[in-house]
């Protein structure tokens, strides 16, 4: 009986631990994946995103999410997320050619955001400009 009670206690504590660790406010954040910076495939192109504030200044405090399709954007299932650098640019490196959906927002003011579609073409560098608005 004592063994059963100890097993139940361990089970309950494990369940509580797993639940509290999996339900955080930062679940939306997708850790950046490794970026491919060199590629010789004819089917891949590069994608960079320049992010600007509503006033037109480059936003170095933004994060850009990359989605494979519109349904993934609606369900918040990002392929990758890249914060902007000091120049307000998120560099996704080489991606397979195709259409991608983008969501950008300012880390300090999440109400300032923009969504866009970018078409990556083989052996081409694409730069998409996004302007964050409320």
Short mmCIF file of N, CA and C in Angstrom, two decimals:
data_model
loop_
_atom_site.label_atom_id
_atom_site.label_comp_id
_atom_site.label_asym_id
_atom_site.label_seq_id
_atom_site.Cartn_x
_atom_site.Cartn_y
_atom_site.Cartn_z
N UNK A 1 0.82 -1.19 0.00
CA UNK A 1 0.00 0.00 0.00
C UNK A 1 0.87 1.26 0.00
N UNK A 2 1.96 1.20 0.78
CA UNK A 2 2.85 2.35 0.86
C UNK A 2 3.52 2.61 -0.50
N UNK A 3 3.87 1.56 -1.22
CA UNK A 3 4.49 1.69 -2.54
C UNK A 3 3.51 2.35 -3.52
N UNK A 4 2.26 1.94 -3.47
CA UNK A 4 1.23 2.52 -4.35
C UNK A 4 1.05 4.00 -4.06
N UNK A 5 1.02 4.36 -2.78
CA UNK A 5 0.87 5.76 -2.39
C UNK A 5 2.06 6.57 -2.88
N UNK A 6 3.28 6.06 -2.76
CA UNK A 6 4.48 6.76 -3.23
C UNK A 6 4.45 6.92 -4.75
N UNK A 7 4.00 5.89 -5.46
CA UNK A 7 3.90 5.98 -6.92
C UNK A 7 2.89 7.04 -7.34
N UNK A 8 1.78 7.13 -6.62
CA UNK A 8 0.78 8.15 -6.93
C UNK A 8 1.34 9.54 -6.68
N UNK A 9 2.06 9.72 -5.61
CA UNK A 9 2.67 11.01 -5.29
C UNK A 9 3.68 11.41 -6.38
N UNK A 10 4.51 10.48 -6.80
CA UNK A 10 5.49 10.75 -7.85
C UNK A 10 4.77 11.11 -9.16
N UNK A 11 3.71 10.38 -9.48
CA UNK A 11 2.95 10.65 -10.69
C UNK A 11 2.34 12.06 -10.67
N UNK A 12 1.73 12.42 -9.57
CA UNK A 12 1.09 13.73 -9.44
C UNK A 12 2.13 14.84 -9.54
N UNK A 13 3.24 14.71 -8.85
CA UNK A 13 4.29 15.73 -8.90
C UNK A 13 4.88 15.84 -10.31
N UNK A 14 5.07 14.72 -10.98
CA UNK A 14 5.59 14.75 -12.35
C UNK A 14 4.62 15.44 -13.29
N UNK A 15 3.34 15.16 -13.13
CA UNK A 15 2.32 15.79 -13.97
C UNK A 15 2.29 17.30 -13.74
N UNK A 16 2.36 17.73 -12.50
CA UNK A 16 2.38 19.16 -12.19
C UNK A 16 3.61 19.81 -12.80
N UNK A 17 4.76 19.19 -12.68
CA UNK A 17 6.00 19.75 -13.23
C UNK A 17 5.90 19.89 -14.74
N UNK A 18 5.44 18.85 -15.42
CA UNK A 18 5.33 18.90 -16.89
C UNK A 18 4.34 19.97 -17.31
N UNK A 19 3.22 20.07 -16.63
CA UNK A 19 2.21 21.07 -16.97
C UNK A 19 2.75 22.48 -16.80
N UNK A 20 3.42 22.75 -15.70
CA UNK A 20 3.92 24.11 -15.46
C UNK A 20 5.05 24.47 -16.41
N UNK A 21 5.84 23.51 -16.85
CA UNK A 21 6.93 23.80 -17.76
C UNK A 21 6.46 23.98 -19.20
N UNK A 22 5.36 23.36 -19.57
CA UNK A 22 4.90 23.43 -20.94
C UNK A 22 3.95 24.60 -21.20
N UNK A 23 3.44 25.23 -20.18
CA UNK A 23 2.47 26.31 -20.35
C UNK A 23 3.08 27.63 -19.91
N UNK A 24 3.95 28.17 -20.73
CA UNK A 24 4.55 29.46 -20.41
C UNK A 24 4.04 30.51 -21.38
N UNK A 25 4.22 31.76 -21.05
CA UNK A 25 3.78 32.84 -21.92
C UNK A 25 4.64 32.96 -23.16
N UNK A 26 5.81 32.39 -23.18
CA UNK A 26 6.70 32.52 -24.31
C UNK A 26 6.62 31.33 -25.26
N UNK A 27 5.50 30.62 -25.26
CA UNK A 27 5.34 29.49 -26.16
C UNK A 27 5.33 29.91 -27.62
N UNK A 28 5.02 31.18 -27.91
CA UNK A 28 4.99 31.66 -29.28
C UNK A 28 6.39 31.74 -29.89
N UNK A 29 7.40 31.87 -29.06
CA UNK A 29 8.75 32.06 -29.57
C UNK A 29 9.28 30.76 -30.16
N UNK A 30 9.76 30.84 -31.38
CA UNK A 30 10.37 29.70 -32.05
C UNK A 30 11.87 29.97 -32.04
N UNK A 31 12.66 29.12 -31.39
CA UNK A 31 14.10 29.39 -31.38
C UNK A 31 14.66 29.34 -32.79
N UNK A 32 15.56 30.27 -33.12
CA UNK A 32 16.10 30.29 -34.47
C UNK A 32 16.77 28.97 -34.84
N UNK A 33 16.49 28.53 -36.04
CA UNK A 33 17.11 27.33 -36.57
C UNK A 33 18.44 27.73 -37.21
N UNK A 34 19.27 26.75 -37.53
CA UNK A 34 20.53 27.08 -38.18
C UNK A 34 20.22 27.64 -39.58
N UNK A 35 20.92 28.68 -39.94
CA UNK A 35 20.70 29.37 -41.20
C UNK A 35 21.71 28.87 -42.22
N UNK A 36 21.22 28.49 -43.39
CA UNK A 36 22.09 28.04 -44.47
C UNK A 36 22.60 29.28 -45.19
N UNK A 37 23.93 29.47 -45.22
CA UNK A 37 24.50 30.68 -45.82
C UNK A 37 25.19 30.42 -47.14
N UNK A 38 25.45 29.18 -47.49
CA UNK A 38 26.03 28.86 -48.80
C UNK A 38 25.26 27.70 -49.40
N UNK A 39 24.96 27.82 -50.69
CA UNK A 39 24.19 26.78 -51.35
C UNK A 39 24.38 26.91 -52.85
N UNK A 40 24.47 25.80 -53.54
CA UNK A 40 24.64 25.82 -54.99
C UNK A 40 23.43 25.25 -55.73
N UNK A 41 22.36 24.96 -55.02
CA UNK A 41 21.18 24.38 -55.63
C UNK A 41 20.47 25.42 -56.49
N UNK A 42 19.94 24.98 -57.60
CA UNK A 42 19.20 25.90 -58.46
C UNK A 42 17.78 26.14 -57.95
N UNK A 43 17.37 25.42 -56.91
CA UNK A 43 16.01 25.54 -56.40
C UNK A 43 15.91 26.39 -55.14
N UNK A 44 17.00 26.92 -54.67
CA UNK A 44 17.01 27.70 -53.44
C UNK A 44 17.34 29.16 -53.72
N UNK A 45 16.76 30.04 -52.93
CA UNK A 45 17.07 31.46 -52.98
C UNK A 45 17.17 31.99 -51.57
N UNK A 46 17.66 33.21 -51.42
CA UNK A 46 17.80 33.79 -50.08
C UNK A 46 16.64 34.74 -49.80
N UNK A 47 16.33 34.87 -48.52
CA UNK A 47 15.27 35.78 -48.08
C UNK A 47 15.78 36.62 -46.93
N UNK A 48 15.67 37.93 -47.12
CA UNK A 48 15.95 38.89 -46.05
C UNK A 48 14.72 39.76 -45.88
N UNK A 49 14.47 40.18 -44.65
CA UNK A 49 13.32 41.02 -44.36
C UNK A 49 13.82 42.28 -43.64
N UNK A 50 13.52 43.45 -44.22
CA UNK A 50 13.84 44.72 -43.58
C UNK A 50 12.59 45.20 -42.86
N UNK A 51 12.74 45.52 -41.58
CA UNK A 51 11.60 45.92 -40.77
C UNK A 51 11.76 47.39 -40.39
N UNK A 52 10.68 48.15 -40.60
CA UNK A 52 10.65 49.58 -40.28
C UNK A 52 9.54 49.87 -39.29
N UNK A 53 9.75 50.90 -38.47
CA UNK A 53 8.72 51.35 -37.54
C UNK A 53 7.67 52.14 -38.32
N UNK A 54 6.59 52.51 -37.65
CA UNK A 54 5.53 53.30 -38.30
C UNK A 54 6.06 54.66 -38.77
N UNK A 55 7.08 55.18 -38.10
CA UNK A 55 7.65 56.47 -38.48
C UNK A 55 8.69 56.35 -39.60
N UNK A 56 9.02 55.13 -40.01
CA UNK A 56 9.95 54.94 -41.12
C UNK A 56 11.38 54.64 -40.73
N UNK A 57 11.66 54.53 -39.44
CA UNK A 57 13.01 54.20 -38.98
C UNK A 57 13.19 52.68 -38.98
N UNK A 58 14.40 52.22 -39.22
CA UNK A 58 14.66 50.78 -39.17
C UNK A 58 14.47 50.28 -37.74
N UNK A 59 13.80 49.14 -37.60
CA UNK A 59 13.46 48.60 -36.29
C UNK A 59 14.42 47.47 -35.92
N UNK A 60 15.33 47.76 -35.00
CA UNK A 60 16.29 46.74 -34.57
C UNK A 60 15.81 45.97 -33.35
N UNK A 61 14.53 46.15 -33.00
CA UNK A 61 13.96 45.46 -31.84
C UNK A 61 12.74 44.64 -32.24
N UNK A 62 12.79 44.09 -33.45
CA UNK A 62 11.65 43.33 -33.96
C UNK A 62 12.04 41.86 -34.11
N UNK A 63 11.02 41.05 -34.30
CA UNK A 63 11.23 39.64 -34.59
C UNK A 63 10.33 39.29 -35.78
N UNK A 64 10.87 38.48 -36.69
CA UNK A 64 10.14 38.10 -37.90
C UNK A 64 9.94 36.58 -37.88
N UNK A 65 8.69 36.16 -38.07
CA UNK A 65 8.34 34.75 -38.12
C UNK A 65 8.09 34.35 -39.57
N UNK A 66 8.52 33.14 -39.92
CA UNK A 66 8.37 32.59 -41.27
C UNK A 66 7.39 31.42 -41.21
N UNK A 67 6.37 31.45 -42.09
CA UNK A 67 5.35 30.40 -42.13
C UNK A 67 5.30 29.78 -43.52
N UNK A 68 4.99 28.50 -43.59
CA UNK A 68 4.94 27.79 -44.87
C UNK A 68 3.68 28.10 -45.66
N UNK A 69 2.57 28.40 -44.96
CA UNK A 69 1.32 28.69 -45.65
C UNK A 69 0.42 29.52 -44.74
N UNK A 70 -0.70 29.95 -45.30
CA UNK A 70 -1.60 30.83 -44.56
C UNK A 70 -2.22 30.13 -43.35
N UNK A 71 -2.56 28.86 -43.48
CA UNK A 71 -3.13 28.12 -42.35
C UNK A 71 -2.14 28.09 -41.18
N UNK A 72 -0.86 27.89 -41.47
CA UNK A 72 0.16 27.89 -40.42
C UNK A 72 0.25 29.27 -39.75
N UNK A 73 0.11 30.33 -40.55
CA UNK A 73 0.11 31.68 -39.99
C UNK A 73 -1.08 31.86 -39.05
N UNK A 74 -2.27 31.44 -39.47
CA UNK A 74 -3.45 31.56 -38.63
C UNK A 74 -3.32 30.75 -37.35
N UNK A 75 -2.66 29.58 -37.42
CA UNK A 75 -2.51 28.71 -36.26
C UNK A 75 -1.21 28.91 -35.50
N UNK A 76 -0.43 29.91 -35.91
CA UNK A 76 0.83 30.27 -35.25
C UNK A 76 1.82 29.10 -35.22
N UNK A 77 2.00 28.43 -36.37
CA UNK A 77 2.94 27.32 -36.50
C UNK A 77 4.11 27.74 -37.38
N UNK A 78 5.00 28.51 -36.81
CA UNK A 78 6.12 29.09 -37.57
C UNK A 78 7.19 28.05 -37.88
N UNK A 79 7.80 28.21 -39.05
CA UNK A 79 8.95 27.39 -39.41
C UNK A 79 10.20 27.89 -38.70
N UNK A 80 10.29 29.21 -38.56
CA UNK A 80 11.47 29.81 -37.98
C UNK A 80 11.14 31.22 -37.53
N UNK A 81 11.96 31.77 -36.66
CA UNK A 81 11.84 33.17 -36.26
C UNK A 81 13.25 33.75 -36.12
N UNK A 82 13.42 34.94 -36.64
CA UNK A 82 14.73 35.59 -36.61
C UNK A 82 14.55 37.02 -36.09
N UNK A 83 15.26 37.40 -35.03
CA UNK A 83 15.20 38.80 -34.59
C UNK A 83 15.97 39.68 -35.57
N UNK A 84 15.58 40.93 -35.65
CA UNK A 84 16.29 41.86 -36.52
C UNK A 84 17.64 42.21 -35.91
N UNK A 85 18.60 42.50 -36.78
CA UNK A 85 19.92 42.92 -36.31
C UNK A 85 19.93 44.43 -36.10
N UNK A 86 21.09 45.01 -35.87
CA UNK A 86 21.21 46.44 -35.62
C UNK A 86 20.73 47.28 -36.81
N UNK A 87 20.72 46.69 -38.00
CA UNK A 87 20.27 47.40 -39.20
C UNK A 87 18.79 47.15 -39.50
N UNK A 88 18.09 46.47 -38.61
CA UNK A 88 16.67 46.21 -38.82
C UNK A 88 16.39 45.11 -39.82
N UNK A 89 17.34 44.17 -40.00
CA UNK A 89 17.20 43.11 -41.01
C UNK A 89 17.18 41.74 -40.34
N UNK A 90 16.24 40.90 -40.78
CA UNK A 90 16.21 39.48 -40.40
C UNK A 90 16.64 38.69 -41.63
N UNK A 91 17.69 37.90 -41.51
CA UNK A 91 18.22 37.14 -42.63
C UNK A 91 17.87 35.67 -42.44
N UNK A 92 17.01 35.14 -43.31
CA UNK A 92 16.61 33.75 -43.23
C UNK A 92 17.52 32.84 -44.04
N UNK A 93 18.50 33.40 -44.72
CA UNK A 93 19.44 32.58 -45.50
C UNK A 93 18.75 31.92 -46.68
N UNK A 94 19.25 30.75 -47.06
CA UNK A 94 18.69 30.03 -48.21
C UNK A 94 17.45 29.24 -47.82
N UNK A 95 16.43 29.36 -48.65
CA UNK A 95 15.18 28.62 -48.48
C UNK A 95 14.81 27.99 -49.81
N UNK A 96 14.02 26.93 -49.76
CA UNK A 96 13.49 26.35 -50.99
C UNK A 96 12.60 27.37 -51.68
N UNK A 97 12.62 27.37 -53.01
CA UNK A 97 11.76 28.31 -53.71
C UNK A 97 10.31 28.04 -53.38
N UNK A 98 9.54 29.11 -53.33
CA UNK A 98 8.12 28.99 -53.00
C UNK A 98 7.64 30.25 -52.32
N UNK A 99 6.37 30.24 -51.94
CA UNK A 99 5.76 31.37 -51.25
C UNK A 99 5.79 31.12 -49.74
N UNK A 100 6.15 32.16 -49.01
CA UNK A 100 6.21 32.09 -47.56
C UNK A 100 5.43 33.27 -46.98
N UNK A 101 4.81 33.05 -45.84
CA UNK A 101 4.10 34.11 -45.13
C UNK A 101 4.98 34.60 -44.00
N UNK A 102 4.96 35.91 -43.78
CA UNK A 102 5.80 36.54 -42.77
C UNK A 102 4.94 37.31 -41.78
N UNK A 103 5.36 37.28 -40.53
CA UNK A 103 4.74 38.09 -39.48
C UNK A 103 5.87 38.76 -38.72
N UNK A 104 5.82 40.08 -38.63
CA UNK A 104 6.84 40.83 -37.88
C UNK A 104 6.15 41.66 -36.82
N UNK A 105 6.79 41.74 -35.67
CA UNK A 105 6.29 42.65 -34.64
C UNK A 105 7.45 43.12 -33.77
N UNK A 106 7.22 44.25 -33.13
CA UNK A 106 8.22 44.83 -32.24
C UNK A 106 8.15 44.11 -30.90
N UNK A 107 9.30 43.72 -30.36
CA UNK A 107 9.34 42.98 -29.10
C UNK A 107 8.82 43.81 -27.93
N UNK A 108 9.01 45.12 -27.98
CA UNK A 108 8.57 46.00 -26.89
C UNK A 108 7.11 46.38 -27.01
N UNK A 109 6.60 46.41 -28.24
CA UNK A 109 5.22 46.82 -28.49
C UNK A 109 4.59 45.83 -29.47
N UNK A 110 4.06 44.72 -28.95
CA UNK A 110 3.56 43.65 -29.81
C UNK A 110 2.34 44.05 -30.62
N UNK A 111 1.74 45.21 -30.31
CA UNK A 111 0.61 45.66 -31.13
C UNK A 111 1.08 46.26 -32.45
N UNK A 112 2.35 46.64 -32.53
CA UNK A 112 2.91 47.14 -33.80
C UNK A 112 3.39 45.94 -34.59
N UNK A 113 2.64 45.60 -35.67
CA UNK A 113 2.96 44.40 -36.43
C UNK A 113 2.63 44.57 -37.89
N UNK A 114 3.11 43.63 -38.69
CA UNK A 114 2.81 43.61 -40.12
C UNK A 114 2.88 42.16 -40.59
N UNK A 115 2.06 41.83 -41.57
CA UNK A 115 2.13 40.51 -42.21
C UNK A 115 2.36 40.73 -43.70
N UNK A 116 3.00 39.75 -44.33
CA UNK A 116 3.31 39.87 -45.76
C UNK A 116 3.54 38.48 -46.34
N UNK A 117 3.58 38.44 -47.66
CA UNK A 117 3.92 37.22 -48.39
C UNK A 117 5.20 37.51 -49.15
N UNK A 118 6.10 36.54 -49.16
CA UNK A 118 7.34 36.68 -49.92
C UNK A 118 7.49 35.47 -50.83
N UNK A 119 7.86 35.72 -52.05
CA UNK A 119 8.09 34.63 -53.00
C UNK A 119 9.59 34.46 -53.18
N UNK A 120 10.09 33.31 -52.77
CA UNK A 120 11.51 32.99 -52.92
C UNK A 120 11.68 32.27 -54.26
N UNK A 121 12.60 32.78 -55.05
CA UNK A 121 12.87 32.22 -56.37
C UNK A 121 14.26 31.59 -56.38
N UNK A 122 14.43 30.54 -57.15
CA UNK A 122 15.71 29.85 -57.22
C UNK A 122 16.82 30.76 -57.70
N UNK A 123 17.96 30.67 -57.01
CA UNK A 123 19.18 31.43 -57.33
C UNK A 123 18.99 32.95 -57.31
N UNK A 124 18.04 33.43 -56.52
CA UNK A 124 17.81 34.87 -56.41
C UNK A 124 17.77 35.28 -54.95
N UNK A 125 18.16 36.52 -54.70
CA UNK A 125 18.08 37.10 -53.36
C UNK A 125 16.85 37.99 -53.29
N UNK A 126 15.99 37.70 -52.35
CA UNK A 126 14.75 38.45 -52.19
C UNK A 126 14.83 39.25 -50.88
N UNK A 127 14.51 40.54 -50.95
CA UNK A 127 14.42 41.36 -49.75
C UNK A 127 13.00 41.89 -49.66
N UNK A 128 12.34 41.57 -48.59
CA UNK A 128 10.95 42.00 -48.36
C UNK A 128 10.97 43.09 -47.32
N UNK A 129 10.25 44.17 -47.57
CA UNK A 129 10.18 45.29 -46.63
C UNK A 129 8.86 45.23 -45.90
N UNK A 130 8.94 45.36 -44.57
CA UNK A 130 7.74 45.34 -43.74
C UNK A 130 7.74 46.57 -42.84
N UNK A 131 6.58 47.19 -42.69
CA UNK A 131 6.45 48.36 -41.82
C UNK A 131 5.44 48.08 -40.72
N UNK A 132 5.88 48.20 -39.49
CA UNK A 132 5.04 47.87 -38.35
C UNK A 132 4.07 49.01 -38.06
N UNK A 133 2.80 48.66 -37.95
CA UNK A 133 1.76 49.64 -37.66
C UNK A 133 0.83 49.08 -36.60
N UNK A 134 0.15 49.97 -35.91
CA UNK A 134 -0.81 49.56 -34.88
C UNK A 134 -2.14 49.24 -35.50
#
